[in-house]
mmCIF file of C-alpha atoms in Angstrom:
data_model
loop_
_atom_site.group_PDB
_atom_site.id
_atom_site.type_symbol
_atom_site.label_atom_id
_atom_site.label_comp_id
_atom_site.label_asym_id
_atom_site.label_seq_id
_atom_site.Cartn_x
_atom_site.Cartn_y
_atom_site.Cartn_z
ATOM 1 C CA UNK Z 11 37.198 -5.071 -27.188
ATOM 2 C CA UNK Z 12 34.659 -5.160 -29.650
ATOM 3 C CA UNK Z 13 30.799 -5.802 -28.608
ATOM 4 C CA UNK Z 14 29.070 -8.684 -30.507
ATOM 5 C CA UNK Z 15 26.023 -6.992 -32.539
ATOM 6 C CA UNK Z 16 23.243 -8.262 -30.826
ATOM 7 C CA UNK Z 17 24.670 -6.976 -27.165
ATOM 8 C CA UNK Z 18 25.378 -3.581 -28.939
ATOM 9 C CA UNK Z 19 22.095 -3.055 -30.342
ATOM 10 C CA UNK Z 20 20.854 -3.827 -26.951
ATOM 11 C CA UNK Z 21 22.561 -1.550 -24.941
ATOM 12 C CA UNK Z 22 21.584 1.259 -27.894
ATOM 13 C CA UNK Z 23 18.188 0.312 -27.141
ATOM 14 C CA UNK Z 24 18.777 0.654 -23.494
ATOM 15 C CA UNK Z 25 20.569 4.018 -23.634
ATOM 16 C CA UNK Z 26 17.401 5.534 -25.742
ATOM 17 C CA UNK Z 27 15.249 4.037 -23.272
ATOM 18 C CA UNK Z 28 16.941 5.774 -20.366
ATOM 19 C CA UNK Z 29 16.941 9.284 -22.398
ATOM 20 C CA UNK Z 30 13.556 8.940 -22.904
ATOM 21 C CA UNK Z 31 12.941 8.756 -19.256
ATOM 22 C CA UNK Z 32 15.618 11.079 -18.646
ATOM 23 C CA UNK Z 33 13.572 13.852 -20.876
ATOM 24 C CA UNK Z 34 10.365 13.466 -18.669
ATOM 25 C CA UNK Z 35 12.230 14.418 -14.996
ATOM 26 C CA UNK Z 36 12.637 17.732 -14.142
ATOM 27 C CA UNK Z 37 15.218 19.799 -12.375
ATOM 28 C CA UNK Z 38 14.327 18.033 -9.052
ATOM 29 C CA UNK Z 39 14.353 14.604 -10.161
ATOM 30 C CA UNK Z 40 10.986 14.310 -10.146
ATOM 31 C CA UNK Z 41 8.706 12.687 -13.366
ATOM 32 C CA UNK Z 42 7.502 15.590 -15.258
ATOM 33 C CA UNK Z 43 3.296 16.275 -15.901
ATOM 34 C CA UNK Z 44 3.873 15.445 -19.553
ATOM 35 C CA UNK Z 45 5.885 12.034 -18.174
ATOM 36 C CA UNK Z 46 2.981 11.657 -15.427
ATOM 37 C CA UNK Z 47 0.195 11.417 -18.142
ATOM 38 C CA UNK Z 48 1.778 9.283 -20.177
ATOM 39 C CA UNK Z 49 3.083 6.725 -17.529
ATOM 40 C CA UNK Z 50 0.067 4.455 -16.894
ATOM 41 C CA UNK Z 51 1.251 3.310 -13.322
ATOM 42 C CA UNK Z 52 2.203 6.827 -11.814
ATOM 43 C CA UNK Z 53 -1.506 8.035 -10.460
ATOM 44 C CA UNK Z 54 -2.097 11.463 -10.587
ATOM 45 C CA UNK Z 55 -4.449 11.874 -8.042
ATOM 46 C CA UNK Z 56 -2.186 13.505 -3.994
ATOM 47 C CA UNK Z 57 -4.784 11.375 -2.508
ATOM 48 C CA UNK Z 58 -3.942 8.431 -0.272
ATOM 49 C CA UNK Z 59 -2.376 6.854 2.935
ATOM 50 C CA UNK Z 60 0.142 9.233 4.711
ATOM 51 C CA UNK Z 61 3.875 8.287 5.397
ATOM 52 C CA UNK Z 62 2.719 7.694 8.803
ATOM 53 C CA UNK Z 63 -0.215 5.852 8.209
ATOM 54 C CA UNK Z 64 1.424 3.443 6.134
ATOM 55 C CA UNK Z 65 4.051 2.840 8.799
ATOM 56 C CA UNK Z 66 1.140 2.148 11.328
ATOM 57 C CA UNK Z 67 -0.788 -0.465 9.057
ATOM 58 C CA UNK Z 68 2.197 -2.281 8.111
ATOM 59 C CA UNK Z 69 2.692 -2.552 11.635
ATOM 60 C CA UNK Z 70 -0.084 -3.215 13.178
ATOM 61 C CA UNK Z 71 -2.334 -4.544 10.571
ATOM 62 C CA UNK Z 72 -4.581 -2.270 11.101
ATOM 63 C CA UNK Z 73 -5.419 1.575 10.531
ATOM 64 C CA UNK Z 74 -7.748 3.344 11.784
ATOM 65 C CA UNK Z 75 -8.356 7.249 9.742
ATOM 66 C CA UNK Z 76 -10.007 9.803 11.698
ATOM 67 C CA UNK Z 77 -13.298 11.652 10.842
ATOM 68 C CA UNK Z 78 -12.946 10.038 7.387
ATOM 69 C CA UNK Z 79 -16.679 9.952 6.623
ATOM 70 C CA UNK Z 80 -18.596 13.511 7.582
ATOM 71 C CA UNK Z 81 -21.775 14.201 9.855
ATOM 72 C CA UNK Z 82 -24.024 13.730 7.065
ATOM 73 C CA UNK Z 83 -23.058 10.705 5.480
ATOM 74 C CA UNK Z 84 -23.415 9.368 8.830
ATOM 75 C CA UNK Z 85 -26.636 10.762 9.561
ATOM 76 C CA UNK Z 86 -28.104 9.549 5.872
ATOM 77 C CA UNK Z 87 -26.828 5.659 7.073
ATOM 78 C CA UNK Z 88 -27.923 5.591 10.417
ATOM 79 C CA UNK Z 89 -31.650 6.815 8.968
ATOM 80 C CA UNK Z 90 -31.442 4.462 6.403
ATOM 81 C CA UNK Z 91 -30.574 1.582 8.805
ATOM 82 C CA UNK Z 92 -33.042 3.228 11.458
ATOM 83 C CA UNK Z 93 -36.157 2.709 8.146
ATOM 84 C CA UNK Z 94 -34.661 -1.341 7.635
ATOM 85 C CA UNK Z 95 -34.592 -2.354 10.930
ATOM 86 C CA UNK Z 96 -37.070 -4.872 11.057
ATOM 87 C CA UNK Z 97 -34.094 -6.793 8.760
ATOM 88 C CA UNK Z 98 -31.882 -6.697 11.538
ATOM 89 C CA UNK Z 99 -31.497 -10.768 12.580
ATOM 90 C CA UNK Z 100 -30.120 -11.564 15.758
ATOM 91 C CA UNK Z 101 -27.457 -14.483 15.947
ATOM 92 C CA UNK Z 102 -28.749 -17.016 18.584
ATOM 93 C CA UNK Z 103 -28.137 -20.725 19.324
ATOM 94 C CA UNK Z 104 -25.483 -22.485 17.412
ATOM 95 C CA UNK Z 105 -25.287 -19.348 15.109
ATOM 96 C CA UNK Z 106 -23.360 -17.391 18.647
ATOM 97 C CA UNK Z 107 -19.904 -15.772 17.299
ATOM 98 C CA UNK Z 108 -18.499 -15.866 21.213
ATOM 99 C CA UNK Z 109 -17.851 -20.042 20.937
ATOM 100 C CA UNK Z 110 -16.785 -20.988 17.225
ATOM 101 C CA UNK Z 111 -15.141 -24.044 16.583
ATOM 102 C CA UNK Z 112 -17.105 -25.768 19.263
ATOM 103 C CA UNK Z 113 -15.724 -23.909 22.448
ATOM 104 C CA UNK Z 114 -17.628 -21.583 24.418
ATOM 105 C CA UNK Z 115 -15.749 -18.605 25.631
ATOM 106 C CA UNK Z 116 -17.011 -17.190 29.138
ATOM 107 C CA UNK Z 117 -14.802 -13.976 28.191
ATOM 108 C CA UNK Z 118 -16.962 -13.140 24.644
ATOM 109 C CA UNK Z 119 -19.958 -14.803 26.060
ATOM 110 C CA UNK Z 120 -21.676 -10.893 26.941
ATOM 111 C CA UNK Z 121 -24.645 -11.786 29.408
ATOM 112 C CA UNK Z 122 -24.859 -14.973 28.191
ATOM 113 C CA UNK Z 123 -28.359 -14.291 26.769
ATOM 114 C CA UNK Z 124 -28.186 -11.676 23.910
ATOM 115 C CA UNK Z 125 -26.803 -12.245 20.688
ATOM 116 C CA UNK Z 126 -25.132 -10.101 17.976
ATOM 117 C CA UNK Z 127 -27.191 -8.482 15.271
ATOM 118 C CA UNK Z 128 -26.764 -8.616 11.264
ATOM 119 C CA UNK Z 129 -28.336 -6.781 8.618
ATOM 120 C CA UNK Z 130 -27.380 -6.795 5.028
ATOM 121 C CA UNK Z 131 -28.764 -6.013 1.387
ATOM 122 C CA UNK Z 132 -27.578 -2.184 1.992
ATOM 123 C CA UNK Z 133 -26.712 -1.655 -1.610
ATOM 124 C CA UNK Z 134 -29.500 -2.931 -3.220
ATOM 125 C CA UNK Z 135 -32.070 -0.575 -1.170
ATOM 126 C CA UNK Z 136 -34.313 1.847 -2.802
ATOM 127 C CA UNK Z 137 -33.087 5.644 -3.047
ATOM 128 C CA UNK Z 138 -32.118 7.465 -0.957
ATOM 129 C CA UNK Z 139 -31.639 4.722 1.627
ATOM 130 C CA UNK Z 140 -28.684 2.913 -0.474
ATOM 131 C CA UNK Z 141 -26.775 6.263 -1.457
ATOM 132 C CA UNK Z 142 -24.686 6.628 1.749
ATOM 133 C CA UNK Z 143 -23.239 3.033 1.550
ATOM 134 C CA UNK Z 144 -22.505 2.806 -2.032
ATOM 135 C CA UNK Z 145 -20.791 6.280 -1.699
ATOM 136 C CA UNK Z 146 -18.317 3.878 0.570
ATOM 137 C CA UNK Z 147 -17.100 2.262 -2.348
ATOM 138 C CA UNK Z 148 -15.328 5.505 -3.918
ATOM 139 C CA UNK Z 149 -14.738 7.724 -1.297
ATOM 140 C CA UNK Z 150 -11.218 9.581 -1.932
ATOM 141 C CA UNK Z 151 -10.408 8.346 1.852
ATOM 142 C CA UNK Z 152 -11.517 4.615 1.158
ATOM 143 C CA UNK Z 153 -10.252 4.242 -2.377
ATOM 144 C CA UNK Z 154 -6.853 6.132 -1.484
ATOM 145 C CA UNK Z 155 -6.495 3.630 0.913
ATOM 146 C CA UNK Z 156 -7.533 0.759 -1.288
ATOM 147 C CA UNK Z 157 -5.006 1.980 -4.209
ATOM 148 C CA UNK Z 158 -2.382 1.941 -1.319
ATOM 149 C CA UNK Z 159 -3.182 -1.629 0.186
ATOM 150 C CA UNK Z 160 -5.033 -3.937 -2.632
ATOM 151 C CA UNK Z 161 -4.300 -1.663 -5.310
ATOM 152 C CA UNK Z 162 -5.221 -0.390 -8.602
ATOM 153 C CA UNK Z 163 -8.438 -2.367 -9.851
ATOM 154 C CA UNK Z 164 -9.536 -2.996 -5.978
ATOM 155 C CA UNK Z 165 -13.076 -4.920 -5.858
ATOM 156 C CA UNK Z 166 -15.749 -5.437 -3.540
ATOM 157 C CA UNK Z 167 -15.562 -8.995 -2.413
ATOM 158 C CA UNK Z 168 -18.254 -9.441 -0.051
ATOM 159 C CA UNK Z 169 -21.866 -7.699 0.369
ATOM 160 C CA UNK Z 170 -21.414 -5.033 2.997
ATOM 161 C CA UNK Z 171 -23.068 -6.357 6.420
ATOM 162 C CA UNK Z 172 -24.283 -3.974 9.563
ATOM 163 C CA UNK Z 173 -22.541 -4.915 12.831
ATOM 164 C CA UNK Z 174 -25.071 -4.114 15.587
ATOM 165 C CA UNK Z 175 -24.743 -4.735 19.594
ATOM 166 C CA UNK Z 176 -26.675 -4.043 22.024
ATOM 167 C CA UNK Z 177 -25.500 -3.549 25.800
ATOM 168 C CA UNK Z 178 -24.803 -7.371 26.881
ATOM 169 C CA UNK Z 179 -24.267 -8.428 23.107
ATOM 170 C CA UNK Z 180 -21.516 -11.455 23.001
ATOM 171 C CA UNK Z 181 -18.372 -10.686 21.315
ATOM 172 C CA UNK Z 182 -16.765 -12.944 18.566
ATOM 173 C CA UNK Z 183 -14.239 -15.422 18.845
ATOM 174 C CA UNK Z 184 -10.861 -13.938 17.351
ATOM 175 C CA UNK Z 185 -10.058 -15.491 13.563
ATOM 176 C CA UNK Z 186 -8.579 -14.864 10.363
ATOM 177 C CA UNK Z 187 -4.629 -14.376 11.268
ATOM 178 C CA UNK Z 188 -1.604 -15.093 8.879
ATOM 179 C CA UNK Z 189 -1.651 -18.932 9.610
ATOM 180 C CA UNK Z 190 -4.515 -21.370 10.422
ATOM 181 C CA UNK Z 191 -5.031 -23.262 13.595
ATOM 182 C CA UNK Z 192 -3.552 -26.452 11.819
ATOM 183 C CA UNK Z 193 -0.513 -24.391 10.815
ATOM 184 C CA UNK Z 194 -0.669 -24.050 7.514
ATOM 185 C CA UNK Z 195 -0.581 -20.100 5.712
ATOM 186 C CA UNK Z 196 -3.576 -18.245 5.394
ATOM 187 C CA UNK Z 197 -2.765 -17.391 1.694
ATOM 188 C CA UNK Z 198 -6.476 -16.529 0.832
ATOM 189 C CA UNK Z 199 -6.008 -13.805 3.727
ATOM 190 C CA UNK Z 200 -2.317 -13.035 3.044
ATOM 191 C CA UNK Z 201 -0.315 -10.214 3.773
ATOM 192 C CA UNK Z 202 2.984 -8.988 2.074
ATOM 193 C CA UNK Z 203 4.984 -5.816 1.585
ATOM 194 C CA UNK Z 204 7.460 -5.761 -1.259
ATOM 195 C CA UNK Z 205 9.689 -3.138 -2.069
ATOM 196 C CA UNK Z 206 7.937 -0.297 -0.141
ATOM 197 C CA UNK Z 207 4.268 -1.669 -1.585
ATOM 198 C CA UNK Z 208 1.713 -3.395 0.613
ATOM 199 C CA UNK Z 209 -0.765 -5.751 -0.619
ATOM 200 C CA UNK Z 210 -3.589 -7.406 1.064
ATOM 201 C CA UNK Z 211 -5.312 -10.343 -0.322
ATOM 202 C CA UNK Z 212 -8.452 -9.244 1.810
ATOM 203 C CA UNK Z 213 -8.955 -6.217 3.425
ATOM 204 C CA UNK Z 214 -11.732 -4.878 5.413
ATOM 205 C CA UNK Z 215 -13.130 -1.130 5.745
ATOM 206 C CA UNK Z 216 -15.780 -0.379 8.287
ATOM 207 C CA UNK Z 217 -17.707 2.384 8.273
ATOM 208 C CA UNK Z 218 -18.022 3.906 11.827
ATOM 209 C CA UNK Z 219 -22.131 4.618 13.077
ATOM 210 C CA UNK Z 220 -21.916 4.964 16.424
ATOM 211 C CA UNK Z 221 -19.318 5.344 19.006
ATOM 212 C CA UNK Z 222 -17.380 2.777 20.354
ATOM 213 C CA UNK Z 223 -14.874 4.502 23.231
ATOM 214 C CA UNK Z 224 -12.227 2.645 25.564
ATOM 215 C CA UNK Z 225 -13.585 -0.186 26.890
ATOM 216 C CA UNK Z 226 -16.870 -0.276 25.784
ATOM 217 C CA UNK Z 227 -16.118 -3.551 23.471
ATOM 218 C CA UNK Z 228 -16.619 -4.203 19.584
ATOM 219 C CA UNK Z 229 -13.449 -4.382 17.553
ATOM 220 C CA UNK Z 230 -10.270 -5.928 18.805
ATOM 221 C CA UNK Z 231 -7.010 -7.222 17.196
ATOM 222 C CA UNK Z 232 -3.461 -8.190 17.995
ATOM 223 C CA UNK Z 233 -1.776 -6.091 16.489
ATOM 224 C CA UNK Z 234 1.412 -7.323 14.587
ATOM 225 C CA UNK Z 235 -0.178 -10.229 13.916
ATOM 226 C CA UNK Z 236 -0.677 -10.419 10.038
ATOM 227 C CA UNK Z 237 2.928 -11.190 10.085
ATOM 228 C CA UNK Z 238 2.640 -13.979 12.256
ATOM 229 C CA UNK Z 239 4.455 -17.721 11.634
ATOM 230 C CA UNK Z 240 2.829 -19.733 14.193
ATOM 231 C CA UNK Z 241 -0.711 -21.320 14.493
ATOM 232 C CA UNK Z 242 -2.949 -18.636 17.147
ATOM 233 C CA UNK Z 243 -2.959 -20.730 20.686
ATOM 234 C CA UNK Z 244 -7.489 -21.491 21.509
ATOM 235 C CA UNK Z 245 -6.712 -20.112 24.850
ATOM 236 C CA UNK Z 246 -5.550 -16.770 23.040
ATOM 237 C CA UNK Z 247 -9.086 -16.941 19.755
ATOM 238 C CA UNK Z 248 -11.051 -17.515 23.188
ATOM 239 C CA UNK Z 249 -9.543 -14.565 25.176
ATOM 240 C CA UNK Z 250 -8.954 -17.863 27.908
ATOM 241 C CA UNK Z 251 -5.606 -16.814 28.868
ATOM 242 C CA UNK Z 252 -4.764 -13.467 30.297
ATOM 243 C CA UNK Z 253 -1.391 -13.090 29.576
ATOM 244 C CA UNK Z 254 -2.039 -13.889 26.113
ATOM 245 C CA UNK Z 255 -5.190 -11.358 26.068
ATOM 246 C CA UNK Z 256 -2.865 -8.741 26.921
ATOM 247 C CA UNK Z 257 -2.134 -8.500 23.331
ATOM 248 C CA UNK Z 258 -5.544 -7.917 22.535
ATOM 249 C CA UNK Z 259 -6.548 -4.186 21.709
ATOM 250 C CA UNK Z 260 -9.646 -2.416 21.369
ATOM 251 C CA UNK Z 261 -9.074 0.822 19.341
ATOM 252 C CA UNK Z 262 -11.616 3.611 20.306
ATOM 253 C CA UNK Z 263 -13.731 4.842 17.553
ATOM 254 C CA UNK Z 264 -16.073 7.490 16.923
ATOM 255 C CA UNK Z 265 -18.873 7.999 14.198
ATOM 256 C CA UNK Z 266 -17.316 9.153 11.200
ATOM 257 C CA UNK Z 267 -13.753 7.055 11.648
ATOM 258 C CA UNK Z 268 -12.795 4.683 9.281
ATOM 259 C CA UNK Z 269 -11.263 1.359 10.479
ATOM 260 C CA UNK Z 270 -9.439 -0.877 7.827
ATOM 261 C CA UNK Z 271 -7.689 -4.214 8.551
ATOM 262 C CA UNK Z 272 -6.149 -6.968 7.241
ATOM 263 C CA UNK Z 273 -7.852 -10.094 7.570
ATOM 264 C CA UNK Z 274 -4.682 -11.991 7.928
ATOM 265 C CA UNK Z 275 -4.458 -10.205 11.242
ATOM 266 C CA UNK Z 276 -6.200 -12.017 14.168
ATOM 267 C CA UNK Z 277 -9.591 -9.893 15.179
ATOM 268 C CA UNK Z 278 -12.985 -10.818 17.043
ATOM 269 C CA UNK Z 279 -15.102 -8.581 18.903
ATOM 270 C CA UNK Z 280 -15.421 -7.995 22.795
ATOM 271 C CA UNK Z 281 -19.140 -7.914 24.734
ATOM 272 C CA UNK Z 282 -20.488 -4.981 24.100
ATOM 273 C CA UNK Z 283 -20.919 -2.563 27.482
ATOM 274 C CA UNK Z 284 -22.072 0.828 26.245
ATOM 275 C CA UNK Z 285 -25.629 1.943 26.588
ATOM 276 C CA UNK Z 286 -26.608 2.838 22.797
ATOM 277 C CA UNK Z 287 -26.244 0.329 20.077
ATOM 278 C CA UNK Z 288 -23.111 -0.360 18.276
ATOM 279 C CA UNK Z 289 -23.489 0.043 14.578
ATOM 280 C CA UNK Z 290 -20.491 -0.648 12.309
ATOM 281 C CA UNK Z 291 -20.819 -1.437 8.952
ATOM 282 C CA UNK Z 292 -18.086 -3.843 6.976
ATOM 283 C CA UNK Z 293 -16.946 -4.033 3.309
ATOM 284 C CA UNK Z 294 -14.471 -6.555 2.379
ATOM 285 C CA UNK Z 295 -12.044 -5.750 -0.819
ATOM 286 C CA UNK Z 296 -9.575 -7.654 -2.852
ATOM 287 C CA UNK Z 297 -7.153 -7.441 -5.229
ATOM 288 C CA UNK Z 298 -8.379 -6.667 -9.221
ATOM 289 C CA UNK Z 299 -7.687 -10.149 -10.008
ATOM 290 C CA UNK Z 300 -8.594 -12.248 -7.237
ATOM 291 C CA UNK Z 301 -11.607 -13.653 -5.239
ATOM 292 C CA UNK Z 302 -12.495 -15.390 -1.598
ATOM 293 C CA UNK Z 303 -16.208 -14.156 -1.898
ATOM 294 C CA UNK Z 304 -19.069 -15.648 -4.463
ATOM 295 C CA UNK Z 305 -21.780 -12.761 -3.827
ATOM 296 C CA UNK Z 306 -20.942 -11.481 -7.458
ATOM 297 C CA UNK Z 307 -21.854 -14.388 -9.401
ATOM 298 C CA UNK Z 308 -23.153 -14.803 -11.720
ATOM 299 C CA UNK Z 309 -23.361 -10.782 -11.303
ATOM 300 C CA UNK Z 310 -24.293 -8.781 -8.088
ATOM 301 C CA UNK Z 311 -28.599 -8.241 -8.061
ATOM 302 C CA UNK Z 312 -29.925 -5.814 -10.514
ATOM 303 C CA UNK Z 313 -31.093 -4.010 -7.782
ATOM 304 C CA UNK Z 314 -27.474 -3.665 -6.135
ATOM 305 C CA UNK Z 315 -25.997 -1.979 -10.101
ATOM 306 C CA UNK Z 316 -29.214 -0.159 -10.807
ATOM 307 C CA UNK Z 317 -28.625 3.428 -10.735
ATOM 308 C CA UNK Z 318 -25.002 2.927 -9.563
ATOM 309 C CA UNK Z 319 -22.268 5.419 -11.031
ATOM 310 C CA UNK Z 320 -19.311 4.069 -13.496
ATOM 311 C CA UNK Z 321 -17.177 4.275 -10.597
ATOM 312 C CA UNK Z 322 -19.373 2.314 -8.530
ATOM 313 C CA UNK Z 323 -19.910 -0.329 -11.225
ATOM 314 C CA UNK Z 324 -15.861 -0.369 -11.292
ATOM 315 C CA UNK Z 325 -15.913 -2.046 -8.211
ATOM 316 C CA UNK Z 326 -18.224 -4.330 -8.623
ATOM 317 C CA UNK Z 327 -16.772 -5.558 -11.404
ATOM 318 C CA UNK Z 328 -16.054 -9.553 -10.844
ATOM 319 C CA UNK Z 329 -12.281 -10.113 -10.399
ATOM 320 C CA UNK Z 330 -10.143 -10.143 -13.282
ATOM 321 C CA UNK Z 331 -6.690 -8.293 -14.147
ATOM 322 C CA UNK Z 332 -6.573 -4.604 -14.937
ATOM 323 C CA UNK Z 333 -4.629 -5.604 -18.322
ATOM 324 C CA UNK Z 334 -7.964 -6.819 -19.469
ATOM 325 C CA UNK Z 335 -9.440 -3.587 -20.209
ATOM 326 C CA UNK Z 336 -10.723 -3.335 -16.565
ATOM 327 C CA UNK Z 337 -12.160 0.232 -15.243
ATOM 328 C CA UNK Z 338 -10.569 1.700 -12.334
ATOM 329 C CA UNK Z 339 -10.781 3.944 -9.629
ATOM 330 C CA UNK Z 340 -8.272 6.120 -8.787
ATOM 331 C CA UNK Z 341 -7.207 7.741 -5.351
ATOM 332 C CA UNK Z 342 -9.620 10.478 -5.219
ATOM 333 C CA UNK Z 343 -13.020 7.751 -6.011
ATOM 334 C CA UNK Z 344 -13.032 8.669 -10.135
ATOM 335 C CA UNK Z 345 -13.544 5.907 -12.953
ATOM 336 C CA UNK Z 346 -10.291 6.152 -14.749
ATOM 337 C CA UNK Z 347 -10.710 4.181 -17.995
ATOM 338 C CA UNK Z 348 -8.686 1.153 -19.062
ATOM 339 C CA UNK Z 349 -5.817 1.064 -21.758
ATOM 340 C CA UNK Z 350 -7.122 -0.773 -24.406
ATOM 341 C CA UNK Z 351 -6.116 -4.169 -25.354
ATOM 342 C CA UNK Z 352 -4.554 -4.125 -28.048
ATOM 343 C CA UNK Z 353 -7.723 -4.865 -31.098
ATOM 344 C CA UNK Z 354 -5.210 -7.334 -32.870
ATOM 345 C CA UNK Z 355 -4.795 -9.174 -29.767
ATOM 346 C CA UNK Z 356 -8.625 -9.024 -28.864
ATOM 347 C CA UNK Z 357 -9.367 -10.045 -32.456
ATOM 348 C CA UNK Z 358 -6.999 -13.168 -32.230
ATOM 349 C CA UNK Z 359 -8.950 -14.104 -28.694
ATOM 350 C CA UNK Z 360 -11.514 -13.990 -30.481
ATOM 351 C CA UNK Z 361 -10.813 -16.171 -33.298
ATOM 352 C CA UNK Z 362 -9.287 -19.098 -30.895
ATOM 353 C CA UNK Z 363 -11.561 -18.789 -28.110
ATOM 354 C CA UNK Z 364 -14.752 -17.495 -29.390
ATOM 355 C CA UNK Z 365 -14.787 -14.713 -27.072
ATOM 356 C CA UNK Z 366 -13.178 -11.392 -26.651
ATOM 357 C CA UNK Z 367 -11.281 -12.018 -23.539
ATOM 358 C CA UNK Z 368 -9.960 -15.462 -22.529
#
């Protein structure tokens, strides 16, 4: 049978494609060093989420990595909180997280009286005081994680807030979840795993101060439940029913871990119970090209980019696709520079749009 032209040219095409990738694989059938640094979307870096870990987030939602963060970036943050906090603001009145959407919740409520505490504005600090929370934003165990869940151009979404309780402190009505109360999909919060890759839409990583052990309270999720279908039932965001609170769980943490979730599974906070104050701090992350936050606009303070490393400034970059020469940061928290755009293509942007980038 004879091939038409334009079918036989193709396959030729094909067949030198597949020799070309054929030339970079070794022995083992693995990509070759000299393959690896020319293959833009093969990192380099070992860093990142273990076979097991990935197994646990995808089912859970939620992962929590051990002693991520050492004794002296821990020290540095709680000394740099301890100097701020006058700026801690306590939530009182109709500003109480344990009865959102108009319910109270005798099961979050704490002792009824106390409130939880905020404090922001971490990054924008003077030195030394903001060093220990921008170093969040590349650490090799965060931003392996990141490249592994959001992936490669992840970007801070929302300013980093301190989580503080202190012993009677109301929890926090359980929200976010795969689907909202009306039924409809969460897709701002979505997750989805596709051919062995997870994405979140928005994740969160919290930086352990203090520790939080069985039963003492603070973070809680049902797990599983970023896959969910169905709207959450009240009686289960209010903690109302106990057979449905059975599915809560309250991981123990100590300072140092590293707790990331995906906000399209369903979390709160219980009362806190322990003696000392519970200090977690929260970063939330998206995607290179997408958004939920506005914190970044028109550009984060001056004071949050002064002095901040290229890495740093990667990922506070507003959100827009790596293809458009976006700065990255790979596994192990180093500024990997983009592949140019193409100049003719830039050039032509230019010329219909009157800027460089549409």
């Amino acid at each position: 049978m004879t091939v038409p032209r334009p079918l036989a040219a193709s396959a030729r095409a094909a067949r030198r494609r597949l020799s070309s990738t054929i030339a970079g694989v070794g022995h083992s059938g693995h990509l070759s060093s000299a393959a690896l640094r020319n293959r833009h979307d093969v990192p380099l870096a070992e860093a990142g989420l273990t076979a097991a870990q990935k197994y646990m987030f995808d089912l859970n939602g939620f992962l929590v990595i051990r002693g991520a963060f050492d004794a002296d970036l821990v020290a540095r943050a709680n000394g740099a909180i301890d100097h701020h906090a006058d700026t801690l603001h306590e939530r009182t009145g109709q500003l109480r997280t344990s009865g959102l959407y108009g319910r109270e919740s005798a099961q979050l409520a704490g002792d009824g009286t106390t409130g939880r505490f905020d404090m922001g504005g971490m990054l924008g600090w003077r030195a030394p005081h903001r060093e220990p929370f921008r170093e969040l934003l590349t650490h090799p165990a965060v931003a392996g994680a990141l490249n592994e869940l959001v992936g490669v151009g992840y970007r801070l979404d929302h300013s980093p807030l301190l989580i503080a309780q202190e012993r009677g402190s109301e929890g926090h009505t359980l929200h976010g979840g795969a689907v909202t109360e009306s039924g409809e999909p969460a897709w701002p919060l979505a997750y989805e795993c596709r051919h062995g890759q997870m994405r979140n839409q928005l994740l969160t990583v919290c930086m352990q101060l203090s520790a939080a052990p069985e039963g003492a309270g603070g973070f809680c999720a049902v797990p599983g439940s970023h896959k969910s279908n169905f709207p959450v039932p009240p009686s289960l965001a209010d903690l109302a029913d106990e057979a449905l609170a059975s599915c809560v769980v309250q991981p123990a943490l100590q300072p140092g871990d590293c707790l990331l979730f995906s906000e399209a599974t369903l979390h709160g906070t219980l009362p806190w119970t322990a003696a000392h104050q519970r200090r977690t701090v929260i970063y939330r992350f998206a995607p290179a090209g997408s958004a939920y936050g506005r914190g970044y606009l028109p550009s984060w303070p001056e004071s949050v980019l002064d002095g901040a490393s290229e890495a740093q400034r990667a990922v506070l970059e507003p959100p827009y696709h790596p293809r458009m020469n976006r700065t990255s940061v790979d596994r192990r928290g180093e500024a990997v520079a983009a592949r140019a755009r193409e100049a003719w293509k830039v050039e032509f942007d230019e010329r219909v749009f009157g800027t460089r980038y549409f």
